[in-house]
PDB file of N, CA and C in Angstrom:
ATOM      1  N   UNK V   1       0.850  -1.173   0.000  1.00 77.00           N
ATOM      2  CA  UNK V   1       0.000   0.000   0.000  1.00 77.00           C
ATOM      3  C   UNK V   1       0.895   1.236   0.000  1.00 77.00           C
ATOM      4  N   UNK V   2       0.478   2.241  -0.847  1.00 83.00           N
ATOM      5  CA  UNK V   2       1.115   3.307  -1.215  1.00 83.00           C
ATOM      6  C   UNK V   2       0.764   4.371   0.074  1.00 83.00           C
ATOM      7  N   UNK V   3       1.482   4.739   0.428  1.00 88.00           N
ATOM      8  CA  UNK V   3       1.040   6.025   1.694  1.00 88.00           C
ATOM      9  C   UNK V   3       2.821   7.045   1.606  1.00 88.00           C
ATOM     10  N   UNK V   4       1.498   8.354   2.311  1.00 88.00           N
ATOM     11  CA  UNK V   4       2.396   9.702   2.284  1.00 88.00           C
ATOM     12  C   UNK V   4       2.303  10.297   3.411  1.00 88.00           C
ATOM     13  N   UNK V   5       3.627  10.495   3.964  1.00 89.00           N
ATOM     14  CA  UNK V   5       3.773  11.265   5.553  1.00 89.00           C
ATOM     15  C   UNK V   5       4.034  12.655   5.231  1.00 89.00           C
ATOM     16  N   UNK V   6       3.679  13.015   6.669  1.00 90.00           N
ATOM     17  CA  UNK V   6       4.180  14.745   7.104  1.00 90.00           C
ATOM     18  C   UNK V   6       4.387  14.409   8.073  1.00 90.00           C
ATOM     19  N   UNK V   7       5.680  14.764   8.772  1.00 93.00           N
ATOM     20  CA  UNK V   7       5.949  14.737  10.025  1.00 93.00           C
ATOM     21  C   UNK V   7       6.745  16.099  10.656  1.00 93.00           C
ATOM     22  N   UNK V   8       6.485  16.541  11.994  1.00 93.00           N
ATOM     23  CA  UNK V   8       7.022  17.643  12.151  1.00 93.00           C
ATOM     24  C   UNK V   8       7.564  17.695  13.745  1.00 93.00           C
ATOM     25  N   UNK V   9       8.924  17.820  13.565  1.00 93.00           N
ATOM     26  CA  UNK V   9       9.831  17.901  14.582  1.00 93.00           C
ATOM     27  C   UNK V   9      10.097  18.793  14.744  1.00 93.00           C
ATOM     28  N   UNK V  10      10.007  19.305  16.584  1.00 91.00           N
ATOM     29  CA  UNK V  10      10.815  20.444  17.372  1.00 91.00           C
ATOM     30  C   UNK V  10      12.345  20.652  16.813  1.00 91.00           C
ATOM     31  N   UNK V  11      12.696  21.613  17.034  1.00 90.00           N
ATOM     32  CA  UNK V  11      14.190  22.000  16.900  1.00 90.00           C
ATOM     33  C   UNK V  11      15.344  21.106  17.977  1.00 90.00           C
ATOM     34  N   UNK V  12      14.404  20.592  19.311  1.00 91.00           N
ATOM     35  CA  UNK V  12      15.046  19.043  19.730  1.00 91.00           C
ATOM     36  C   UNK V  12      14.718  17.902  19.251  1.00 91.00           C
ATOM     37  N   UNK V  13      13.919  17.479  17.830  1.00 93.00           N
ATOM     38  CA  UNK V  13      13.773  16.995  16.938  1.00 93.00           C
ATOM     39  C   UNK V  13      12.730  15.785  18.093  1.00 93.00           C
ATOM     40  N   UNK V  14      11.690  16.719  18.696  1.00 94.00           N
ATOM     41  CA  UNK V  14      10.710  15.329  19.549  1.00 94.00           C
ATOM     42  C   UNK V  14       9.764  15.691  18.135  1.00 94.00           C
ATOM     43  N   UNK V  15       8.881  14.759  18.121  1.00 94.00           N
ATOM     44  CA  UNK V  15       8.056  14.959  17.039  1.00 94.00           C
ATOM     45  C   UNK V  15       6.692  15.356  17.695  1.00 94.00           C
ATOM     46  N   UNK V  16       6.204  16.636  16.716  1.00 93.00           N
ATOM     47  CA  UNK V  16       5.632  17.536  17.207  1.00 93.00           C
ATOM     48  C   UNK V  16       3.798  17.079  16.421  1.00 93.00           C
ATOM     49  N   UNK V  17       3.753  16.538  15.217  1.00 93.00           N
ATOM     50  CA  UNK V  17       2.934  16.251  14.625  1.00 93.00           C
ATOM     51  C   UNK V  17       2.987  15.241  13.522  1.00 93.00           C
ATOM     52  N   UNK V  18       2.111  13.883  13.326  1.00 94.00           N
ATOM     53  CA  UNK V  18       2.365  13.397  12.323  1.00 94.00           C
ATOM     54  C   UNK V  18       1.129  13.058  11.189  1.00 94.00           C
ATOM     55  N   UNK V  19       1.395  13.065  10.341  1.00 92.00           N
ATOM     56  CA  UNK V  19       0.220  12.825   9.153  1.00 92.00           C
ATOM     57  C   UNK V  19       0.133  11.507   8.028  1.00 92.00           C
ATOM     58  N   UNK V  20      -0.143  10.314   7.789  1.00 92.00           N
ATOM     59  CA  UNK V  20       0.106   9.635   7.160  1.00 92.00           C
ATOM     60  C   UNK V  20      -1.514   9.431   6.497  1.00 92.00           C
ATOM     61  N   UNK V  21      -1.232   9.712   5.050  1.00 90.00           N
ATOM     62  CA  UNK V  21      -2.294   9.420   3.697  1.00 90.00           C
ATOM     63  C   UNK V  21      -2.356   8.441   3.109  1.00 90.00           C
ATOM     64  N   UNK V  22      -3.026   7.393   3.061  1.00 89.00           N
ATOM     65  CA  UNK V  22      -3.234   6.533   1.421  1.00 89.00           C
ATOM     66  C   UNK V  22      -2.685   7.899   0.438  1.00 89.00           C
ATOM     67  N   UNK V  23      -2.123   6.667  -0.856  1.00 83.00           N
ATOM     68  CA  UNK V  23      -2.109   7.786  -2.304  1.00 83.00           C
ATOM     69  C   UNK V  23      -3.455   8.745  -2.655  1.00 83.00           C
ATOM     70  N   UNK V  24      -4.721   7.943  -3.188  1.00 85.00           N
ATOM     71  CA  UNK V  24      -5.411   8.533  -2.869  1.00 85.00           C
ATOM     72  C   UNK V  24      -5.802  10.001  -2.674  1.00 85.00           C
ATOM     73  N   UNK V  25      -5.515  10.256  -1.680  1.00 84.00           N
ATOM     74  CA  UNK V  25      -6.112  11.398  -0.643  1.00 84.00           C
ATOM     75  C   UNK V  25      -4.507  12.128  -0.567  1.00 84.00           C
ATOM     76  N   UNK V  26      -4.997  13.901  -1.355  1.00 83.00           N
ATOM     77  CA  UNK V  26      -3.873  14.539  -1.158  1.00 83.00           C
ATOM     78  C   UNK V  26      -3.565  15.269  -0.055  1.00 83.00           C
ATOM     79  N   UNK V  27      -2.892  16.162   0.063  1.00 83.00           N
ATOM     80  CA  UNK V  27      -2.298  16.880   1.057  1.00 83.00           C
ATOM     81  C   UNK V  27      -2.246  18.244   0.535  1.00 83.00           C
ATOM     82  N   UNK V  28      -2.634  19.308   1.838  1.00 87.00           N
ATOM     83  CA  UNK V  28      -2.230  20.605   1.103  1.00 87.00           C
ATOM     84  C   UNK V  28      -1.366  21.248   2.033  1.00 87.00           C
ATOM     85  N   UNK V  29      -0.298  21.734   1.486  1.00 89.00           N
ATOM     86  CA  UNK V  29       0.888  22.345   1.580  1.00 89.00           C
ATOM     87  C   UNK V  29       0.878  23.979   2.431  1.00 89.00           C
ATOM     88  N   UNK V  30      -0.714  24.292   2.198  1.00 91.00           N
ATOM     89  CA  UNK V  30      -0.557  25.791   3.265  1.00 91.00           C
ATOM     90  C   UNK V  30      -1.142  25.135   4.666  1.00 91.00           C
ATOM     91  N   UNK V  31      -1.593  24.396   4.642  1.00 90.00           N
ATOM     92  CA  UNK V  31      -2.443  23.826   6.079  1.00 90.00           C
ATOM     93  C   UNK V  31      -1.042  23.224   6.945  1.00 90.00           C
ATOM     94  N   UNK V  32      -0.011  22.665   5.904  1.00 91.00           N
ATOM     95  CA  UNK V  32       1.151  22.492   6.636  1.00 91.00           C
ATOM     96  C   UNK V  32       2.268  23.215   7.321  1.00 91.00           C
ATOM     97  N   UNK V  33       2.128  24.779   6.492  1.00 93.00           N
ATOM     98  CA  UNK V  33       2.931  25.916   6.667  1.00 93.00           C
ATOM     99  C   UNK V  33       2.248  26.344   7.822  1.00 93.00           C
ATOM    100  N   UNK V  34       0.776  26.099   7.859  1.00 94.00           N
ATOM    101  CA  UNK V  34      -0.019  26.772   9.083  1.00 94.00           C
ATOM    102  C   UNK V  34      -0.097  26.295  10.683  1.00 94.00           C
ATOM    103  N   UNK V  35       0.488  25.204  10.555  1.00 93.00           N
ATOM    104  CA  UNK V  35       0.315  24.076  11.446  1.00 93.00           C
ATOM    105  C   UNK V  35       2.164  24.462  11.773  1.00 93.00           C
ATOM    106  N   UNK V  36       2.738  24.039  11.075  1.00 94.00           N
ATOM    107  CA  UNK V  36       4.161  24.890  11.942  1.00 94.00           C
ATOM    108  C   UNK V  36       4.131  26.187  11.962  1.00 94.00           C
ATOM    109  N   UNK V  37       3.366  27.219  11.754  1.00 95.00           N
ATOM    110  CA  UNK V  37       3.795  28.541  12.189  1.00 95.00           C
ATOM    111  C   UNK V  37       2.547  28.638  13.588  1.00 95.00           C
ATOM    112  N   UNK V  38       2.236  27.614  13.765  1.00 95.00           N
ATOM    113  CA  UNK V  38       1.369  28.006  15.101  1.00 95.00           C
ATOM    114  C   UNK V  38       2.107  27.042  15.953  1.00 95.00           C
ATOM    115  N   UNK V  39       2.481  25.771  15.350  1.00 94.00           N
ATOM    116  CA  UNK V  39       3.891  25.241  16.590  1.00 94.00           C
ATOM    117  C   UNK V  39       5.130  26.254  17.228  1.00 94.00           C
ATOM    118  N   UNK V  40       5.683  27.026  15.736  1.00 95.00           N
ATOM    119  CA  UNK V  40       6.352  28.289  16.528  1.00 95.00           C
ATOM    120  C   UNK V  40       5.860  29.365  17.696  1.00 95.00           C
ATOM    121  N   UNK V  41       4.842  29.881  17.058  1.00 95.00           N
ATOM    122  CA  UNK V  41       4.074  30.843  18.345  1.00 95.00           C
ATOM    123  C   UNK V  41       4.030  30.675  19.549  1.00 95.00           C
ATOM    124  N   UNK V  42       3.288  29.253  19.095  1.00 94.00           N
ATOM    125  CA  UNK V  42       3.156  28.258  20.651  1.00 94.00           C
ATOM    126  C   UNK V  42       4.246  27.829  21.323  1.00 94.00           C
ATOM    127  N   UNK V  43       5.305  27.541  20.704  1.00 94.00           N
ATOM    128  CA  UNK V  43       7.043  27.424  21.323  1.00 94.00           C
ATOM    129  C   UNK V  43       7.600  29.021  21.833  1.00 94.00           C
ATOM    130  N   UNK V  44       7.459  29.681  20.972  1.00 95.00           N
ATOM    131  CA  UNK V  44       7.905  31.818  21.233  1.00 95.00           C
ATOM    132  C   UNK V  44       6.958  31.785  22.532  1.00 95.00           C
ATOM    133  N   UNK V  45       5.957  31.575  22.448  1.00 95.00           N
ATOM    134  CA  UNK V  45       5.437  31.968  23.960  1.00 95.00           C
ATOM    135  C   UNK V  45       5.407  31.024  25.306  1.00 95.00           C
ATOM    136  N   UNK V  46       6.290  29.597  25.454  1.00 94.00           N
ATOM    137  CA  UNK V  46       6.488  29.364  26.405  1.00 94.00           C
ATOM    138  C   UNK V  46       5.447  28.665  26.675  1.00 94.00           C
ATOM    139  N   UNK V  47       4.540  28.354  25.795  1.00 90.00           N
ATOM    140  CA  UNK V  47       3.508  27.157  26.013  1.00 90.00           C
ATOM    141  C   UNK V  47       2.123  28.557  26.569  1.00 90.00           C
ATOM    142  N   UNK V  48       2.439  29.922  26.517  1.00 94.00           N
ATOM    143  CA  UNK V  48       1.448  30.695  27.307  1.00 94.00           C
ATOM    144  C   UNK V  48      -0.288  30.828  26.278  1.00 94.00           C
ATOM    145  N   UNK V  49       0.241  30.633  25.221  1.00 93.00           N
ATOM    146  CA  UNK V  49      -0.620  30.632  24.311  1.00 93.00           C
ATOM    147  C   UNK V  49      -0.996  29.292  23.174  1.00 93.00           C
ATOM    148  N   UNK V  50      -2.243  28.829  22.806  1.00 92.00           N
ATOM    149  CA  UNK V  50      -2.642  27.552  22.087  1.00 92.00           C
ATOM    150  C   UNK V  50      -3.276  28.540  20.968  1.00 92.00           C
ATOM    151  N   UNK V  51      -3.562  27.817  19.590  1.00 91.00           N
ATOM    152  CA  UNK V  51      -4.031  27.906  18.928  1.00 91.00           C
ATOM    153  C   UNK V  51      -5.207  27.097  18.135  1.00 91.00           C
ATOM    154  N   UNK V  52      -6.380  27.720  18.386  1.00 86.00           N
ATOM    155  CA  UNK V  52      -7.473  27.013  18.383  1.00 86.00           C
ATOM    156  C   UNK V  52      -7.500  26.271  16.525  1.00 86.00           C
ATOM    157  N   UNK V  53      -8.723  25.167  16.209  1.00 83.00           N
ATOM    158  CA  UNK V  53      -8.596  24.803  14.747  1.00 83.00           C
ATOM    159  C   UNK V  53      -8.507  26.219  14.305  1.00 83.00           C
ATOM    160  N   UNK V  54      -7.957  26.266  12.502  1.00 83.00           N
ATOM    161  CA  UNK V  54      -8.380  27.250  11.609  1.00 83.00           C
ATOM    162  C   UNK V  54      -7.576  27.852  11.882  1.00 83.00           C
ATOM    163  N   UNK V  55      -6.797  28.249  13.008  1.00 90.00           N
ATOM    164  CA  UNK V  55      -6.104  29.638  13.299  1.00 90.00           C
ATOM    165  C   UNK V  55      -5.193  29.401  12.055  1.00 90.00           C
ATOM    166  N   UNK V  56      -4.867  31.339  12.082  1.00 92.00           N
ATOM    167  CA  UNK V  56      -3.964  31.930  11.036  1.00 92.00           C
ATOM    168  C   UNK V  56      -3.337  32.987  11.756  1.00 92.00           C
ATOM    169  N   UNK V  57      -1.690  32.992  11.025  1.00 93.00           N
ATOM    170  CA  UNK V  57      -0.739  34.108  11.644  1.00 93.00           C
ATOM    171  C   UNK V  57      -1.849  35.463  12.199  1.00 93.00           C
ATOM    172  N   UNK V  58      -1.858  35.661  12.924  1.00 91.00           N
ATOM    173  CA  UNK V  58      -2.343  37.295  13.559  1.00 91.00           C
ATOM    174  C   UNK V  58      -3.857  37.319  13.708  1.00 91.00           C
ATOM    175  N   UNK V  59      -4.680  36.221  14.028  1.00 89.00           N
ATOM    176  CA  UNK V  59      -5.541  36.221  14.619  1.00 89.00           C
ATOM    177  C   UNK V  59      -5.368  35.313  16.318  1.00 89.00           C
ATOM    178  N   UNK V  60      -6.179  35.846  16.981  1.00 86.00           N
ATOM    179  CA  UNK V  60      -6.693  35.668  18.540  1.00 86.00           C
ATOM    180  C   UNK V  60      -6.280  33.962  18.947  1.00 86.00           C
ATOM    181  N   UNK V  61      -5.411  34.259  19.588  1.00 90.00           N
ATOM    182  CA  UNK V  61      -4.701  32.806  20.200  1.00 90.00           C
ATOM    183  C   UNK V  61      -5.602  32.527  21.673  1.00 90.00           C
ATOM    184  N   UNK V  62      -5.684  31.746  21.898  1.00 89.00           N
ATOM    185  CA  UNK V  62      -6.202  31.214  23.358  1.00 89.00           C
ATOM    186  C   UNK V  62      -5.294  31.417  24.563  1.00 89.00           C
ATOM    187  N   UNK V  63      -5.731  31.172  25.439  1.00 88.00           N
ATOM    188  CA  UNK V  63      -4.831  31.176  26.889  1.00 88.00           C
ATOM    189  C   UNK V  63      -4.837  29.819  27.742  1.00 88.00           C
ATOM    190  N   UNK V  64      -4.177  29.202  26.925  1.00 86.00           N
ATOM    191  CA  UNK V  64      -4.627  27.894  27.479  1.00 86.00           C
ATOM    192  C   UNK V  64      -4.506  27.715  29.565  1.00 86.00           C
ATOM    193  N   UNK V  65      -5.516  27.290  30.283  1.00 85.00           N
ATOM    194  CA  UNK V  65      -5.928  27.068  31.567  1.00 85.00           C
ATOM    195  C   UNK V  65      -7.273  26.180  32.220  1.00 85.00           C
ATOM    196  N   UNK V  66      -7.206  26.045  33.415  1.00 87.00           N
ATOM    197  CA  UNK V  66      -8.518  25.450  33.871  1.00 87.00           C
ATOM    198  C   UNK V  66      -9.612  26.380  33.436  1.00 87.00           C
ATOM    199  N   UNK V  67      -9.364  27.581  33.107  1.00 80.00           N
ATOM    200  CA  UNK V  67     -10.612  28.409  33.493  1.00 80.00           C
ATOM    201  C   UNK V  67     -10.770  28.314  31.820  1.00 80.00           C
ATOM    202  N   UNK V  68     -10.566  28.091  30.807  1.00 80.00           N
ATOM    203  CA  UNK V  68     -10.659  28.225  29.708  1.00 80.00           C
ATOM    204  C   UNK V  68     -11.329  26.798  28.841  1.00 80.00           C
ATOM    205  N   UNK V  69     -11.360  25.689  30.417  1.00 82.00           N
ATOM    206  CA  UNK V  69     -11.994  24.254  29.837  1.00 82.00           C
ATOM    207  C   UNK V  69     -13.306  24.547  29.719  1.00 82.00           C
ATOM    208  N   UNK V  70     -14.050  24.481  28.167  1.00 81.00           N
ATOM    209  CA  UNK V  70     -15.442  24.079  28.245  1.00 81.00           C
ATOM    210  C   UNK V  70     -15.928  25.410  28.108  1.00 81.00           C
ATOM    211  N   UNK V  71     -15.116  26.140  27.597  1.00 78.00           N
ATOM    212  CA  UNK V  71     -15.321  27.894  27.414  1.00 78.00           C
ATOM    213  C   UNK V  71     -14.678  28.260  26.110  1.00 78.00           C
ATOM    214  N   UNK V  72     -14.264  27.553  25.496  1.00 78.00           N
ATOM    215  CA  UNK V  72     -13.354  27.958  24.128  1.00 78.00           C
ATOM    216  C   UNK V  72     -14.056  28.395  22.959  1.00 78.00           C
ATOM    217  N   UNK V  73     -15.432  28.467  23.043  1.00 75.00           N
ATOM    218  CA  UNK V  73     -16.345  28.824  21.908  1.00 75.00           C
ATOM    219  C   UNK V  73     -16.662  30.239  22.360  1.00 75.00           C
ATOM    220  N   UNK V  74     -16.255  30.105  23.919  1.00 75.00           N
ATOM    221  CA  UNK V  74     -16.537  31.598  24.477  1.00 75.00           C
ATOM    222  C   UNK V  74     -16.132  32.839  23.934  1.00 75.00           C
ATOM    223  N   UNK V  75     -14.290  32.240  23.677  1.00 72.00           N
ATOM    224  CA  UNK V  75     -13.515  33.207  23.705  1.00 72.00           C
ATOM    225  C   UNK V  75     -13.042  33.257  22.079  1.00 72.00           C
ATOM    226  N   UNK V  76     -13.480  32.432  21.528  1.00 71.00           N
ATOM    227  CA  UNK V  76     -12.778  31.735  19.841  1.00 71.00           C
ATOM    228  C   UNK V  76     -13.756  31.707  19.329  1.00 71.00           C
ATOM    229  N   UNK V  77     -14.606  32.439  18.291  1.00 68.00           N
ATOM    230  CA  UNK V  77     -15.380  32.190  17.252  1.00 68.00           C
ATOM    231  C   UNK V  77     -15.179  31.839  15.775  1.00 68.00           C
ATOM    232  N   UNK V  78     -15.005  30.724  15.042  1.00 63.00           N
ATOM    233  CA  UNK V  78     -14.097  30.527  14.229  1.00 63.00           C
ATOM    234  C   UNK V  78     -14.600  31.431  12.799  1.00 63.00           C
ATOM    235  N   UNK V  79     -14.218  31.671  11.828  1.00 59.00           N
ATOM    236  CA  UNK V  79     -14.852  32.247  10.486  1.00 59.00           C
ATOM    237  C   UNK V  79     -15.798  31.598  10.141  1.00 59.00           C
ATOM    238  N   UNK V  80     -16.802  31.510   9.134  1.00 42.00           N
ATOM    239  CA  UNK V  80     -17.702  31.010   8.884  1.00 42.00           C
ATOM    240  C   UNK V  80     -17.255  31.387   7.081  1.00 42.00           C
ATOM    241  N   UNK V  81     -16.100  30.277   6.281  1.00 44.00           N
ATOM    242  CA  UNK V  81     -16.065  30.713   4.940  1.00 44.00           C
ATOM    243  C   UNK V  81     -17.186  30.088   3.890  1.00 44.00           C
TER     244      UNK V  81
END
C-alpha cells in the first residue's frame, strides 16, 4: 500500500505532529505551513498561548488554563467561509 507522511519535529527533533495518507487522498501544503507557524508561536510563547482549529498568523490565540476548559467557543469564534 502506497502512503504519504508529514511529520514535524521540534528544533530538539521530539516529534511535534504526524500525518500519514493513502495515495489517494492529497495533502495541502498551506495547512502544513499553518500548522508549523502556530507550533512556533506556541514554542515563542512558552507554552502561554494555544491555537485554536483554523487559526492563522495574527488572529486571537487562546490562553490555554482550567478556566478556559469548556469555554473555548466563548472566547474563539471561528470564520464562517
Amino acid at each position: 500500500i502506497e502512503r504519504r507522511g508529514r511529520f514535524v519535529a521540534d528544533p530538539g527533533g521530539v516529534s511535534q505532529a504526524r500525518e500519514v495518507l493513502t495515495a489517494p487522498v492529497g495533502r495541502k501544503c498551506a495547512e502544513s505551513i499553518r500548522q508549523i507557524q502556530a507550533f512556533q508561536l506556541v514554542r515563542a510563547s512558552g507554552g502561554k498561548e494555544a491555537t485554536p482549529a483554523g487559526w492563522e498568523p495574527g488572529k486571537v490565540t487562546l490562553k490555554p488554563g482550567p478556566g478556559l476548559v469548556g469555554k473555548v467557543w466563548e472566547v474563539w469564534k471561528p470564520s464562517m467561509e
